[in-house]
mmCIF file of C-alpha atoms and ligand atoms in Angstrom:
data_model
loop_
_atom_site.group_PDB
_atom_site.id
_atom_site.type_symbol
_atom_site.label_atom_id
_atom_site.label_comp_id
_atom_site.label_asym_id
_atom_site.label_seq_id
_atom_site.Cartn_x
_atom_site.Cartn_y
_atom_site.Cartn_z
ATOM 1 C CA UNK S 144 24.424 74.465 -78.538
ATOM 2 C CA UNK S 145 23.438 76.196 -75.585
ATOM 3 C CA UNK S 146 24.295 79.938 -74.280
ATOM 4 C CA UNK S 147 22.274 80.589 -70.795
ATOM 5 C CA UNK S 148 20.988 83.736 -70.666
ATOM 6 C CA UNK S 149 20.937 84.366 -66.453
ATOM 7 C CA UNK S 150 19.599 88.280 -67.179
ATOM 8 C CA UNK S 151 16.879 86.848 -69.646
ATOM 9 C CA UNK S 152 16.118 84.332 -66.217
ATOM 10 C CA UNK S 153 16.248 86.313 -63.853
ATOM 11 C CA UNK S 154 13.386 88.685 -65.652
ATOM 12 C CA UNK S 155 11.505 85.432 -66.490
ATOM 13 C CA UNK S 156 11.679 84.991 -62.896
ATOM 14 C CA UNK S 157 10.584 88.216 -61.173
ATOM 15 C CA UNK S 158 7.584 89.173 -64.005
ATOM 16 C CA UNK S 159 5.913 85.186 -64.081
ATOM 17 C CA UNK S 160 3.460 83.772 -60.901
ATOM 18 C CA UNK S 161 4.717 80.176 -61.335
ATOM 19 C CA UNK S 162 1.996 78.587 -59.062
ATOM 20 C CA UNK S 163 -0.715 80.517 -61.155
ATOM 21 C CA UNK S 164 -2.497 79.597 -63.817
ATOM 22 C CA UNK S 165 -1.294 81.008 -67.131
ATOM 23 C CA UNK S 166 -4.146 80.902 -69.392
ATOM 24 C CA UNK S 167 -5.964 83.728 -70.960
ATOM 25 C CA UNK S 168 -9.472 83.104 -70.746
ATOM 26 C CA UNK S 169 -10.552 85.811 -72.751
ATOM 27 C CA UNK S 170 -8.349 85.062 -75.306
ATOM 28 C CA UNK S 171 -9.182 81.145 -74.919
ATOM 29 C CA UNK S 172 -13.190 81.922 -75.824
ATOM 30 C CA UNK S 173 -11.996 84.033 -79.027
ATOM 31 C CA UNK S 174 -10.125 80.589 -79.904
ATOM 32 C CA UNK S 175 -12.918 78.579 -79.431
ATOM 33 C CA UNK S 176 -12.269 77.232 -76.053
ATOM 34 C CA UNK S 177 -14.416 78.088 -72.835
ATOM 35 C CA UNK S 178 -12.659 77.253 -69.806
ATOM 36 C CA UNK S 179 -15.431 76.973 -67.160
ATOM 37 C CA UNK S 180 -15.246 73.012 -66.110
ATOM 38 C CA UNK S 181 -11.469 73.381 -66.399
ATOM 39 C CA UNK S 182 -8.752 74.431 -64.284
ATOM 40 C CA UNK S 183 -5.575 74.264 -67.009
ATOM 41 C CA UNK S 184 -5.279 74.213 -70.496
ATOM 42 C CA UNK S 185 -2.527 72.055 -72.432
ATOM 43 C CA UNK S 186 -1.634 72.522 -75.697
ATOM 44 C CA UNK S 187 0.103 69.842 -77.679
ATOM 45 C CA UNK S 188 2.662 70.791 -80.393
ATOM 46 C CA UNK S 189 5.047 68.876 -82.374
ATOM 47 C CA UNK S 190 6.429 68.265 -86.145
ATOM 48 C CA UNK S 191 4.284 65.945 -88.137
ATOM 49 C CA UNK S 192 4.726 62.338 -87.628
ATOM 50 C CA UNK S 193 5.869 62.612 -83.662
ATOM 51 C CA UNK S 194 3.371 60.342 -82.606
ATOM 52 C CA UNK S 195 1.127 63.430 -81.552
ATOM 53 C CA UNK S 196 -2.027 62.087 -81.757
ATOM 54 C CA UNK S 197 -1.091 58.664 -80.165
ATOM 55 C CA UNK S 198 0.041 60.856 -77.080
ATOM 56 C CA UNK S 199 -3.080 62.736 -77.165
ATOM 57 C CA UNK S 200 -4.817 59.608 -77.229
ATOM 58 C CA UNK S 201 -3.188 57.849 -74.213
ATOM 59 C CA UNK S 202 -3.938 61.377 -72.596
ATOM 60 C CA UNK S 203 -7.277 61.612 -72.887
ATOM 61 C CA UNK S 204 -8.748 58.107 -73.931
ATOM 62 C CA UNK S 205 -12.417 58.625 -74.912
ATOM 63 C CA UNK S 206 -13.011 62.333 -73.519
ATOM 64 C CA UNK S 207 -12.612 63.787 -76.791
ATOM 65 C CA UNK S 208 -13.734 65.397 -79.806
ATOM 66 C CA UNK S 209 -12.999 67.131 -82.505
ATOM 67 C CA UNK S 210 -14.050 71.152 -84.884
ATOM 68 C CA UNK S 211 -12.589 73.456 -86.222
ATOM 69 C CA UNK S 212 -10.415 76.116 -85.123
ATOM 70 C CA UNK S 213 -12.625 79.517 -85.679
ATOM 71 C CA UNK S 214 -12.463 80.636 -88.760
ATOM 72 C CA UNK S 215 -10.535 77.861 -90.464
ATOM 73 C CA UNK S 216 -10.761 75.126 -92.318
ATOM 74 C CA UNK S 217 -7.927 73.358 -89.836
ATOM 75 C CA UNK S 218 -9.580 70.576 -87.949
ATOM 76 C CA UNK S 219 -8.600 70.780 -84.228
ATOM 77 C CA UNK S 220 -9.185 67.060 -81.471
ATOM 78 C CA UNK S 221 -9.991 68.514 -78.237
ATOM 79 C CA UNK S 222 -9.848 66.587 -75.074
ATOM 80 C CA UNK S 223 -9.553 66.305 -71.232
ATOM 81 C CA UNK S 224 -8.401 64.052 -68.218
ATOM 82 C CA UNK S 225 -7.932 64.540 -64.176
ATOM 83 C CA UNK S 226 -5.050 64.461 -62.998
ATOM 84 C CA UNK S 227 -4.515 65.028 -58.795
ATOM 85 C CA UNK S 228 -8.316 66.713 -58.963
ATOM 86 C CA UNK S 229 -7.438 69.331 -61.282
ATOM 87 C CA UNK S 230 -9.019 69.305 -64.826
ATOM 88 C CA UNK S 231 -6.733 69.894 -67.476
ATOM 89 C CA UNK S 232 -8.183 70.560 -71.374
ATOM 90 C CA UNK S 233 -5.693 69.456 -73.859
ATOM 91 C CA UNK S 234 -5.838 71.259 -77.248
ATOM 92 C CA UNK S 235 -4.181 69.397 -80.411
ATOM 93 C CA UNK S 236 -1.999 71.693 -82.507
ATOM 94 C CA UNK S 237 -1.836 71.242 -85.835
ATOM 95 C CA UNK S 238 1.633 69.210 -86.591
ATOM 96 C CA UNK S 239 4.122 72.361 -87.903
ATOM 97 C CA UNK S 240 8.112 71.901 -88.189
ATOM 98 C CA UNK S 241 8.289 75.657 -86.796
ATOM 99 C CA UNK S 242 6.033 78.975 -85.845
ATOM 100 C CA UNK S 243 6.733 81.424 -88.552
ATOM 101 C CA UNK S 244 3.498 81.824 -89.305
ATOM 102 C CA UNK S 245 3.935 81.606 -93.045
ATOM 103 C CA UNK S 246 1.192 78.835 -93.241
ATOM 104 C CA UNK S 247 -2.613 78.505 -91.435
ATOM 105 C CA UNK S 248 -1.164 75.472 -89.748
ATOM 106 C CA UNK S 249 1.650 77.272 -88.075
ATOM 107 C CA UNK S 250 -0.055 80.470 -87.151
ATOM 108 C CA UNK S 251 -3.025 78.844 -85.418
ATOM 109 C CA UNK S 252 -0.053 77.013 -83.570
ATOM 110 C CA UNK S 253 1.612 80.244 -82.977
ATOM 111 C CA UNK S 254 -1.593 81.967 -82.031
ATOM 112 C CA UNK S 255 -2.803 79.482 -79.941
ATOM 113 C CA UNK S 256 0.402 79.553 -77.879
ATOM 114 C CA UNK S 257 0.764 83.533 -77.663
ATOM 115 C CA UNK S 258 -2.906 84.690 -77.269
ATOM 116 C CA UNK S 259 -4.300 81.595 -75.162
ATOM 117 C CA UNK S 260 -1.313 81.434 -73.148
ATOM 118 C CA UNK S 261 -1.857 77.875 -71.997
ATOM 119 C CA UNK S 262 -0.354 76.938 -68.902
ATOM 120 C CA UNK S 263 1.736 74.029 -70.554
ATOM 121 C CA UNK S 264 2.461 73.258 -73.668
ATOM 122 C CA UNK S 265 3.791 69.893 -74.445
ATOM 123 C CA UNK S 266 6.620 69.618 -77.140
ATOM 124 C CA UNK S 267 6.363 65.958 -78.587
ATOM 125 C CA UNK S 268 9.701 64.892 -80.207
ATOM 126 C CA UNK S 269 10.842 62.019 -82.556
ATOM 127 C CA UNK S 270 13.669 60.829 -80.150
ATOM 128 C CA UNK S 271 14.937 59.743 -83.738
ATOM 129 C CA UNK S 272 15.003 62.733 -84.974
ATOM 130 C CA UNK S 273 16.094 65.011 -82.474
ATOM 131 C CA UNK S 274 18.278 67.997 -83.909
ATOM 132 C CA UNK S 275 15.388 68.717 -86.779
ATOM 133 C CA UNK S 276 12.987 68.792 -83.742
ATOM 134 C CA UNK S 277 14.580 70.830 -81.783
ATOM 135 C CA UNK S 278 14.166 73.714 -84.403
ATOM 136 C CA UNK S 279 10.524 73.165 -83.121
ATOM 137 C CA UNK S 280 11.003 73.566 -79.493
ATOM 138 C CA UNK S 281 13.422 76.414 -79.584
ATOM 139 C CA UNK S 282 10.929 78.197 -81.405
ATOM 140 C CA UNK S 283 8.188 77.375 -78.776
ATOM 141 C CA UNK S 284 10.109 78.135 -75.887
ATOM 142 C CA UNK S 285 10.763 81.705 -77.466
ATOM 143 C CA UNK S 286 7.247 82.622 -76.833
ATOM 144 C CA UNK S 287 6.176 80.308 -73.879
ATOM 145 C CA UNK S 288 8.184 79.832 -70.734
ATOM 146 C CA UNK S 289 5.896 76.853 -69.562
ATOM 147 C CA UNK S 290 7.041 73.754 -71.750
ATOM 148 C CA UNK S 291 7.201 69.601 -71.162
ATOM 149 C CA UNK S 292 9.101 67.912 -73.693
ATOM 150 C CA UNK S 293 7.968 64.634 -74.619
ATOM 151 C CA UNK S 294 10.151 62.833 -75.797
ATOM 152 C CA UNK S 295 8.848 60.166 -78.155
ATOM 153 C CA UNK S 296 9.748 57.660 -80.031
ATOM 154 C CA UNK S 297 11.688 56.450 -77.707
ATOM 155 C CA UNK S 298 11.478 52.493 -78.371
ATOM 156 C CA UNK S 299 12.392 53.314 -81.925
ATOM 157 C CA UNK S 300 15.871 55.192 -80.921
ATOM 158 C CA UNK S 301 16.649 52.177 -78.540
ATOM 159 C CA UNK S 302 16.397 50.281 -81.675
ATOM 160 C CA UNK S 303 18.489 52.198 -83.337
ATOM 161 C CA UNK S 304 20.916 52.087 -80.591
ATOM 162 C CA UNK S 305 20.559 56.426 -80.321
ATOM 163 C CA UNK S 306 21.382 56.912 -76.315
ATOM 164 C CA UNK S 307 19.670 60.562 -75.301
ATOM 165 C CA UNK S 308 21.064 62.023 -72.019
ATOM 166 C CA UNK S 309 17.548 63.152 -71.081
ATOM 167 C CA UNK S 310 18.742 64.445 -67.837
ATOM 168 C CA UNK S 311 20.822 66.874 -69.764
ATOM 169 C CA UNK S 312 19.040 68.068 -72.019
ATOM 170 C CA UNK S 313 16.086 69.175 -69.701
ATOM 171 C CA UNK S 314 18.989 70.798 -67.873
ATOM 172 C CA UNK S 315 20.277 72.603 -70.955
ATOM 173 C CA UNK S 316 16.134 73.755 -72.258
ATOM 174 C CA UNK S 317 15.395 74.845 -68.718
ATOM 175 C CA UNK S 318 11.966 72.428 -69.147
ATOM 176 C CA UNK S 319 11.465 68.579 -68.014
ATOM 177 C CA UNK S 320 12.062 66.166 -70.536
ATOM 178 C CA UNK S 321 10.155 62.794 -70.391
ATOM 179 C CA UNK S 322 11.067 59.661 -72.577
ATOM 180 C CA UNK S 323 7.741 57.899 -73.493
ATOM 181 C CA UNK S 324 6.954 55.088 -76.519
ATOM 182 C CA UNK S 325 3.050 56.723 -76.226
ATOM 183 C CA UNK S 326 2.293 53.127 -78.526
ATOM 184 C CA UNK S 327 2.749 51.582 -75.867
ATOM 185 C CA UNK S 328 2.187 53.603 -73.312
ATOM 186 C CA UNK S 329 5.379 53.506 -72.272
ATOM 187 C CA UNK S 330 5.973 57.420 -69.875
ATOM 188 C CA UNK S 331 2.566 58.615 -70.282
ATOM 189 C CA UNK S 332 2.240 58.456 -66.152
ATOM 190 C CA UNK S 333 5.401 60.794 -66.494
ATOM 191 C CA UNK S 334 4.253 62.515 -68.455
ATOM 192 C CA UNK S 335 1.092 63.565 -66.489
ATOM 193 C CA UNK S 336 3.234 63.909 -63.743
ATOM 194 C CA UNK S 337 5.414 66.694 -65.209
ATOM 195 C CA UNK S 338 2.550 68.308 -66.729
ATOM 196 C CA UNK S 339 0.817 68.526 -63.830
ATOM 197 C CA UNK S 340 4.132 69.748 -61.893
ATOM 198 C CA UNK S 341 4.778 73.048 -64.378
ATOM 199 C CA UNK S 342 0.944 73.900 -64.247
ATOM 200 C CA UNK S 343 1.127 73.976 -60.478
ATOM 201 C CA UNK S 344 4.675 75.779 -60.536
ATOM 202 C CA UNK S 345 6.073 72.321 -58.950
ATOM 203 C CA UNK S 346 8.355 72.965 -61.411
ATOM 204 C CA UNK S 347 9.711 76.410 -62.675
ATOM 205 C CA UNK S 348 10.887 76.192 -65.771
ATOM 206 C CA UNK S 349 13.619 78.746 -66.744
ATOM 207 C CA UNK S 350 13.512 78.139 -70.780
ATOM 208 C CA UNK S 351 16.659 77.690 -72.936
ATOM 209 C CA UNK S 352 16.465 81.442 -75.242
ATOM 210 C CA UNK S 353 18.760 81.812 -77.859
ATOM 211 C CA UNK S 354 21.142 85.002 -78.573
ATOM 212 C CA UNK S 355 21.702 85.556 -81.975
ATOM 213 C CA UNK S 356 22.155 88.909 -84.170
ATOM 214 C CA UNK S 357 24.778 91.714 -84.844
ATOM 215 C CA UNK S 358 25.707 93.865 -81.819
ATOM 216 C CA UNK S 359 23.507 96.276 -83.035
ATOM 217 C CA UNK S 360 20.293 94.253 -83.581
ATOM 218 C CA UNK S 361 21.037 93.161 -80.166
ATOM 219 C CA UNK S 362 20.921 96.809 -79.128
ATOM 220 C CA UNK S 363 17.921 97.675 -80.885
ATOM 221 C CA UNK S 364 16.094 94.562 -79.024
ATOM 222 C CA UNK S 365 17.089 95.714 -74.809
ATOM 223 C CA UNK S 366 16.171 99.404 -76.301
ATOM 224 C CA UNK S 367 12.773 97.295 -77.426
ATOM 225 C CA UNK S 368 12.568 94.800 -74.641
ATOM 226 C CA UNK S 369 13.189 97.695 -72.063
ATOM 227 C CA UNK S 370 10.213 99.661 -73.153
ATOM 228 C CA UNK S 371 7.709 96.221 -73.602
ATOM 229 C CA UNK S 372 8.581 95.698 -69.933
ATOM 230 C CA UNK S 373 7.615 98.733 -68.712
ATOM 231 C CA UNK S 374 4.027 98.601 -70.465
ATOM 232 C CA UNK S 375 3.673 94.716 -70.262
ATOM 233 C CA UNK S 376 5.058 93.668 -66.770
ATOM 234 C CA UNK S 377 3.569 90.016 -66.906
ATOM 235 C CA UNK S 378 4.828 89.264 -70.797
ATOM 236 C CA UNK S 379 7.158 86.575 -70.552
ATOM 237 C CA UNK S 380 8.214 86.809 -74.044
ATOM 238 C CA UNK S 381 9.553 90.827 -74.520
ATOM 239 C CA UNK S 382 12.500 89.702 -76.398
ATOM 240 C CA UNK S 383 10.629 87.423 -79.093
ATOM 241 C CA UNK S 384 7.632 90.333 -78.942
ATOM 242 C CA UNK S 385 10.452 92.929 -79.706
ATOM 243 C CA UNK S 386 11.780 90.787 -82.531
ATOM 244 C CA UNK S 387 8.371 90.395 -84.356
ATOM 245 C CA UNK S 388 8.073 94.251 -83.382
ATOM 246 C CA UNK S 389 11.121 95.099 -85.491
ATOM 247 C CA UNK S 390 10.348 92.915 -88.350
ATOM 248 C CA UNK S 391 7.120 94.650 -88.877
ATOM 249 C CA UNK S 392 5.019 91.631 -87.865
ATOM 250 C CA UNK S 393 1.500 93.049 -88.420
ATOM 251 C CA UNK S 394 -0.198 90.852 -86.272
ATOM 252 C CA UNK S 395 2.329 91.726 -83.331
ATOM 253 C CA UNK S 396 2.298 95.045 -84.036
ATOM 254 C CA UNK S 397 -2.151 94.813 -83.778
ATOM 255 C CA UNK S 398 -1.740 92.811 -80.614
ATOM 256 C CA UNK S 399 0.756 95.006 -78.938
ATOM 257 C CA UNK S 400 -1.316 97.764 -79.998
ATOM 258 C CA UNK S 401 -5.103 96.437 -78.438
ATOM 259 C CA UNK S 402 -3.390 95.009 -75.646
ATOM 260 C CA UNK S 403 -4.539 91.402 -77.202
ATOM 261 C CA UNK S 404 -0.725 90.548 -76.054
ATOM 262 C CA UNK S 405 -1.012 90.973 -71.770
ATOM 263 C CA UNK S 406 -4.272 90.700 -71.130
ATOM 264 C CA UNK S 407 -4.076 94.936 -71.126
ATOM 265 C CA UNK S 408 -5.522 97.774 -72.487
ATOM 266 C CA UNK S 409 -2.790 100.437 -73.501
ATOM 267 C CA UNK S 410 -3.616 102.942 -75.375
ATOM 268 C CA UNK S 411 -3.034 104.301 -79.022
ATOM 269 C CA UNK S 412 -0.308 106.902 -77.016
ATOM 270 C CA UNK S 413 0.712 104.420 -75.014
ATOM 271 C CA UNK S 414 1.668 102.293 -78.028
ATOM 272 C CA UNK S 415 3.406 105.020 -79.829
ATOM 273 C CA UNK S 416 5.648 105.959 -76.938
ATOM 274 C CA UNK S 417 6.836 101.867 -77.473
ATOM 275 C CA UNK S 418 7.031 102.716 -81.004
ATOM 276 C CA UNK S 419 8.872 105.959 -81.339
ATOM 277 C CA UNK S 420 10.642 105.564 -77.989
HETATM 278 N N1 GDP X 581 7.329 52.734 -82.524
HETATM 279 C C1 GDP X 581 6.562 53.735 -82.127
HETATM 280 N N2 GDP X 581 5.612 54.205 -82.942
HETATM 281 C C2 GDP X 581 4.853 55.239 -82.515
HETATM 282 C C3 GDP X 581 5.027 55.822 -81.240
HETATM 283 N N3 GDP X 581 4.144 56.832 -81.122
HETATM 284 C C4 GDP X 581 3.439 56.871 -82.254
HETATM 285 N N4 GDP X 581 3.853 55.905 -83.113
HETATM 286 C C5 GDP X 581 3.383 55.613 -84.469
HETATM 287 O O1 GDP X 581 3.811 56.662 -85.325
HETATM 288 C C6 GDP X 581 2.845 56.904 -86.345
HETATM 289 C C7 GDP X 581 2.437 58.361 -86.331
HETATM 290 O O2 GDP X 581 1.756 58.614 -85.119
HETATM 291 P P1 GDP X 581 0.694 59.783 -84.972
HETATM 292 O O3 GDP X 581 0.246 59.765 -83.548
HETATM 293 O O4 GDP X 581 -0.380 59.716 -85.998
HETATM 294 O O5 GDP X 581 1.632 61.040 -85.262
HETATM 295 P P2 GDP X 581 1.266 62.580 -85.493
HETATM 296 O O6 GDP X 581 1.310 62.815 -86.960
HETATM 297 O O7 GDP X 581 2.346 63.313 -84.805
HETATM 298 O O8 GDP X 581 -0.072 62.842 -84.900
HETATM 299 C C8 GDP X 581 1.696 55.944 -86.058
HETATM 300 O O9 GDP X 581 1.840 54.820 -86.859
HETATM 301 C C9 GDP X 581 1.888 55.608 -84.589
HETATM 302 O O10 GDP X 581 1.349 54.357 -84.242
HETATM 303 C C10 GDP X 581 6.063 55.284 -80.389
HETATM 304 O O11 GDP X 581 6.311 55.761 -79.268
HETATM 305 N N5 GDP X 581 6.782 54.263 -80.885
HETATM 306 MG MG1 MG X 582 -1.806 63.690 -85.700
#
């Protein structure tokens, strides 16, 4: 299942602050979220049916609330908590079984993730379930390199007598993994724990990427990747940016173009030197 990528690390490594915070707070406000009473922002994403909303619950208790995302008709909870006296904002993605953006649901998820950059996002998974999740969280992990599975559900498996090696699969996705039954409450002080520990760089995660593709494609994406690096030193994603880049994503291709993407402004020359090469 899994094919490390130690050039893809090493990159991940050398271009990301771990102990900074991630977030894009320009980006947040055009998404609807203003940052000033908080220090981190957490998004929560997951397939329908994970138990999302209980975990979001036992997050948050009553601090919460709950709009619109701009310009949609897709309702979005919002919510806080404190956690060693840091202030974390937890956003509720809608529920989406992947980030291809071929539905509003899953491109305000993928939006929301690429754009606000938010320092963790949390991956809840039916423990049940897991290969269909996983789909999910590779996808995820593609764009974001600061991830906490949680996995969910967990009272359920037992029942079902499903033994996950937790250990190994946070070794084998490069992000912590933490069992919870969020019902019962079962993990959630975990899980706070290894939230807080990725948006502090406590922990660095070093996120399981996939290699896929004809020898060629994978040509085309270092020619790609080599080029994004050199305009976008801080991007953490070049490889799934050149991807979208080749299929003629037109949002990518906009963001890459305004500078949306890093937080920078390159210009329309700039942007055709990536594109012609
Ligand atoms: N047994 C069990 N049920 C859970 C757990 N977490 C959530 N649920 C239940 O699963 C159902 C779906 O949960 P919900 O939070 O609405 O899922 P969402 O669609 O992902 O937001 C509800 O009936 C929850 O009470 C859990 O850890 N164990
Ligand atoms: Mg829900």
């Amino acid at each position: 299942m899994v094919n490390n990528n130690k050039s893809e690390k090493t990159v991940i490594g050398t271009n990301a602050c771990a102990t900074c915070p991630a977030h894009h707070v320009a980006n947040l406000k055009k998404l609807g979220v203003n940052m000033e009473s908080w220090d981190y922002v957490v998004a929560l994403a997951g397939n329908p049916n994970t138990g999302k909303s209980t975990v979001f619950n036992a997050l948050t208790g009553l601090k919460q609330h709950t709009g619109n995302w701009p310009g949609k008709t897709v309702t979005r909870a919002e919510g806080g908590f404190s956690y060693n006296d840091k202030r974390y904002k937890l956003v509720d993605l809608p529920g989406t079984y992947s980030l291809l953006s071929t539905s509003v649901d899953e491109e305000v998820a993928r939006n929301f993730i690429l754009f606000g950059r938010p320092d963790v996002t949390v991956i809840v998974v039916d423990a049940t379930r897991l290969e269909r999740n996983l789909n999910l969280v590779l996808q995820v992990l593609e764009i974001t390199d600061r991830a906490v599975i949680c996995l969910n559900l967990m009272d359920e498996a037992r029942r079902h007598q499903l033994h996950i090696d937790d250990r190994l699969l946070s070794k084998e996705l490069g992000v912590p993994v933490v069992p919870t039954s969020a019902r019962q409450g079962d993990g959630i002080p975990d899980l706070l724990r290894a939230i807080n520990d990725v948006a502090t760089g406590v922990f660095v995660c070093q996120p399981h990427r996939i290699e896929s593709g004809s020898k060629k494609l994978k040509r085309a994406i270092n020619q790609l990747v080599t080029k994004i690096e050199a305009e976008y030193p801080r991007l953490t994603n070049p490889r799934w940016v050149a991807l979208r880049l080749l299929e003629g994503d037109p949002q990518i291709i906009d963001a890459v173009r305004s500078g949306e993407l890093g937080g920078l402004n390159v210009t329309a020359d700039q942007m055709d030197a990536i594109a012609v090469g």
